[in-house]
């Protein structure tokens, strides 16, 4: 029993470290807010019936054991941990140990002057250039400047003019315009 507890604790610690390392590459990812399509792992140490893996649906809420519907879209990982901790503490558990991590980010989208426009799985550390490479590369008419990203911030979509080295985030919509000669 002790060995399995150590193994589980080690896995949780590894997930947290991987998540922290992934966020280091993109400073704005440290306060990443969950969105529709993100797949998360909620782990309550020693409580397998309270641990779950789920993809956030378009309504932004999940049904969590004992707590009912929880709205998670728009929250950071630490805020989700706190919501679950506060809900479980007292009535259900004395001092629950809650860890939440992202298993899979929601996709980003790229259109315009790339060879294969569409949606692609997000990977931490992606720049506009790397996103274009995933989309088959730029077309010969692609502009490497005046690239636009549509990003959701605080429930609103914001347009940003960026260069090819700009880090992208999950859910971003990248538009690569045509260049003028």
CSV table of C-alpha atoms in Angstrom, one decimal:
chain,number,residue,atom,x,y,z
A,1,UNK,CA,0.0,0.0,0.0
A,2,UNK,CA,2.8,2.5,0.9
A,3,UNK,CA,4.5,1.8,-2.4
A,4,UNK,CA,1.4,2.6,-4.4
A,5,UNK,CA,0.8,5.8,-2.4
A,6,UNK,CA,4.4,6.9,-3.1
A,7,UNK,CA,4.0,6.0,-6.8
A,8,UNK,CA,0.8,8.1,-7.0
A,9,UNK,CA,2.4,11.0,-5.2
A,10,UNK,CA,5.3,10.8,-7.6
A,11,UNK,CA,3.0,10.9,-10.6
A,12,UNK,CA,1.2,13.9,-9.3
A,13,UNK,CA,4.4,15.7,-8.6
A,14,UNK,CA,5.7,14.9,-12.1
A,15,UNK,CA,2.5,16.3,-13.7
A,16,UNK,CA,2.8,19.5,-11.6
A,17,UNK,CA,6.5,19.9,-12.6
A,18,UNK,CA,5.8,19.3,-16.3
A,19,UNK,CA,2.9,21.8,-16.2
A,20,UNK,CA,5.2,24.4,-14.6
A,21,UNK,CA,8.0,23.8,-17.1
A,22,UNK,CA,5.5,24.0,-20.0
A,23,UNK,CA,4.2,27.3,-18.7
A,24,UNK,CA,7.7,28.8,-18.3
A,25,UNK,CA,8.2,29.1,-22.1
A,26,UNK,CA,5.1,31.4,-22.4
A,27,UNK,CA,4.9,33.9,-19.5
A,28,UNK,CA,1.2,34.5,-20.2
A,29,UNK,CA,0.6,30.7,-19.7
A,30,UNK,CA,1.3,31.0,-16.0
A,31,UNK,CA,-2.1,32.5,-15.5
A,32,UNK,CA,-3.7,30.4,-18.2
A,33,UNK,CA,-7.5,30.4,-17.9
A,34,UNK,CA,-9.3,27.2,-18.9
A,35,UNK,CA,-11.5,27.2,-21.9
A,36,UNK,CA,-13.9,25.0,-23.8
A,37,UNK,CA,-12.1,22.0,-25.2
A,38,UNK,CA,-9.3,21.8,-22.6
A,39,UNK,CA,-8.9,18.3,-21.1
A,40,UNK,CA,-8.0,18.3,-17.4
A,41,UNK,CA,-7.1,15.9,-14.7
A,42,UNK,CA,-8.5,16.5,-11.2
A,43,UNK,CA,-6.7,14.4,-8.6
A,44,UNK,CA,-7.8,14.2,-5.0
A,45,UNK,CA,-5.0,12.3,-3.2
A,46,UNK,CA,-6.2,9.1,-1.7
A,47,UNK,CA,-9.7,9.5,-3.1
A,48,UNK,CA,-10.0,7.7,-6.5
A,49,UNK,CA,-13.8,8.2,-6.6
A,50,UNK,CA,-13.1,12.0,-6.5
A,51,UNK,CA,-10.4,11.9,-9.2
A,52,UNK,CA,-11.4,12.4,-12.8
A,53,UNK,CA,-10.2,13.2,-16.3
A,54,UNK,CA,-12.6,15.4,-18.3
A,55,UNK,CA,-12.8,17.6,-21.3
A,56,UNK,CA,-14.5,21.0,-20.7
A,57,UNK,CA,-17.8,21.0,-22.7
A,58,UNK,CA,-19.2,24.0,-24.5
A,59,UNK,CA,-21.3,25.0,-21.5
A,60,UNK,CA,-18.2,25.3,-19.5
A,61,UNK,CA,-19.4,23.3,-16.5
A,62,UNK,CA,-18.7,19.8,-15.3
A,63,UNK,CA,-20.6,17.6,-12.9
A,64,UNK,CA,-18.3,16.8,-10.0
A,65,UNK,CA,-19.0,14.1,-7.4
A,66,UNK,CA,-20.6,15.5,-4.2
A,67,UNK,CA,-20.4,19.1,-5.4
A,68,UNK,CA,-22.7,19.0,-8.5
A,69,UNK,CA,-22.1,21.4,-11.4
A,70,UNK,CA,-18.9,23.4,-11.3
A,71,UNK,CA,-18.2,26.2,-13.8
A,72,UNK,CA,-14.5,25.9,-14.7
A,73,UNK,CA,-14.2,27.9,-17.9
A,74,UNK,CA,-12.4,31.1,-17.2
A,75,UNK,CA,-10.6,29.8,-14.1
A,76,UNK,CA,-6.9,29.2,-13.6
A,77,UNK,CA,-5.7,25.7,-12.4
A,78,UNK,CA,-5.1,27.0,-8.9
A,79,UNK,CA,-8.6,28.6,-8.8
A,80,UNK,CA,-10.1,25.2,-9.8
A,81,UNK,CA,-8.0,23.5,-7.1
A,82,UNK,CA,-9.3,26.0,-4.5
A,83,UNK,CA,-13.0,25.6,-5.6
A,84,UNK,CA,-12.8,21.8,-5.2
A,85,UNK,CA,-10.8,22.0,-2.0
A,86,UNK,CA,-13.3,24.4,-0.4
A,87,UNK,CA,-16.2,22.3,-1.6
A,88,UNK,CA,-14.8,19.0,-0.2
A,89,UNK,CA,-13.3,20.3,3.0
A,90,UNK,CA,-15.3,19.8,6.2
A,91,UNK,CA,-18.4,17.8,5.0
A,92,UNK,CA,-16.5,15.2,3.0
A,93,UNK,CA,-12.8,15.4,3.9
A,94,UNK,CA,-10.8,16.9,6.7
A,95,UNK,CA,-7.9,18.3,4.6
A,96,UNK,CA,-8.2,17.3,0.9
A,97,UNK,CA,-5.1,17.4,-1.2
A,98,UNK,CA,-6.3,18.6,-4.7
A,99,UNK,CA,-4.2,18.8,-7.8
A,100,UNK,CA,-5.5,19.9,-11.2
A,101,UNK,CA,-3.4,19.7,-14.4
A,102,UNK,CA,-4.0,20.1,-18.1
A,103,UNK,CA,-3.7,16.9,-20.1
A,104,UNK,CA,-4.5,18.4,-23.4
A,105,UNK,CA,-5.0,22.1,-24.4
A,106,UNK,CA,-7.8,23.2,-26.7
A,107,UNK,CA,-6.7,23.6,-30.4
A,108,UNK,CA,-5.5,26.7,-32.1
A,109,UNK,CA,-6.6,27.7,-35.6
A,110,UNK,CA,-4.6,29.1,-38.5
A,111,UNK,CA,-5.9,30.4,-41.8
A,112,UNK,CA,-4.9,32.6,-44.7
A,113,UNK,CA,-1.7,32.1,-46.6
A,114,UNK,CA,-0.6,28.7,-45.2
A,115,UNK,CA,-0.7,25.4,-47.1
A,116,UNK,CA,-3.1,23.5,-44.9
A,117,UNK,CA,-5.3,26.0,-42.9
A,118,UNK,CA,-7.3,24.5,-40.1
A,119,UNK,CA,-7.3,23.6,-36.4
A,120,UNK,CA,-4.3,21.9,-34.8
A,121,UNK,CA,-3.5,20.6,-31.3
A,122,UNK,CA,-1.8,23.2,-29.1
A,123,UNK,CA,1.6,22.4,-27.7
A,124,UNK,CA,3.3,24.6,-25.1
A,125,UNK,CA,6.0,26.8,-26.6
A,126,UNK,CA,4.4,27.3,-30.0
A,127,UNK,CA,5.1,30.5,-32.0
A,128,UNK,CA,3.4,31.8,-35.1
A,129,UNK,CA,6.3,30.4,-37.2
A,130,UNK,CA,5.9,26.9,-35.6
A,131,UNK,CA,2.1,27.0,-36.0
A,132,UNK,CA,2.6,27.8,-39.7
A,133,UNK,CA,5.0,24.9,-40.0
A,134,UNK,CA,2.4,22.5,-38.5
A,135,UNK,CA,0.0,23.9,-41.2
A,136,UNK,CA,2.4,22.8,-44.0
A,137,UNK,CA,4.3,26.1,-44.1
A,138,UNK,CA,3.6,29.5,-45.6
A,139,UNK,CA,2.5,29.8,-49.2
A,140,UNK,CA,4.7,31.8,-51.6
A,141,UNK,CA,2.3,34.8,-51.3
A,142,UNK,CA,2.3,34.8,-47.5
A,143,UNK,CA,3.3,38.0,-45.6
A,144,UNK,CA,5.6,37.4,-42.6
A,145,UNK,CA,4.4,40.7,-41.1
A,146,UNK,CA,0.9,42.1,-40.3
A,147,UNK,CA,0.0,38.6,-38.9
A,148,UNK,CA,-3.1,38.8,-36.8
A,149,UNK,CA,-4.1,36.7,-33.8
A,150,UNK,CA,-7.7,36.7,-32.4
A,151,UNK,CA,-7.5,35.8,-28.7
A,152,UNK,CA,-10.1,35.6,-26.1
A,153,UNK,CA,-9.3,37.7,-23.0
A,154,UNK,CA,-11.8,38.1,-20.2
A,155,UNK,CA,-14.7,36.8,-22.3
A,156,UNK,CA,-13.9,39.2,-25.2
A,157,UNK,CA,-12.2,38.6,-28.4
A,158,UNK,CA,-9.2,40.8,-29.0
A,159,UNK,CA,-7.3,41.3,-32.2
A,160,UNK,CA,-3.5,41.5,-31.9
A,161,UNK,CA,-0.9,42.4,-34.6
A,162,UNK,CA,2.1,40.1,-34.1
A,163,UNK,CA,5.3,39.0,-35.7
A,164,UNK,CA,6.3,35.4,-36.6
A,165,UNK,CA,8.1,34.9,-33.3
A,166,UNK,CA,5.1,35.7,-31.1
A,167,UNK,CA,4.0,32.9,-28.7
A,168,UNK,CA,0.5,31.7,-29.3
A,169,UNK,CA,-2.0,30.3,-26.8
A,170,UNK,CA,-4.7,27.6,-26.9
A,171,UNK,CA,-7.8,28.8,-28.8
A,172,UNK,CA,-5.9,31.5,-30.7
A,173,UNK,CA,-7.0,32.1,-34.3
A,174,UNK,CA,-4.0,33.1,-36.5
A,175,UNK,CA,-4.5,34.8,-39.8
A,176,UNK,CA,-1.6,35.0,-42.2
A,177,UNK,CA,-2.3,37.7,-44.8
A,178,UNK,CA,-1.2,37.9,-48.4
A,179,UNK,CA,1.7,40.2,-49.0
A,180,UNK,CA,1.7,43.0,-51.5
A,181,UNK,CA,4.6,43.3,-53.9
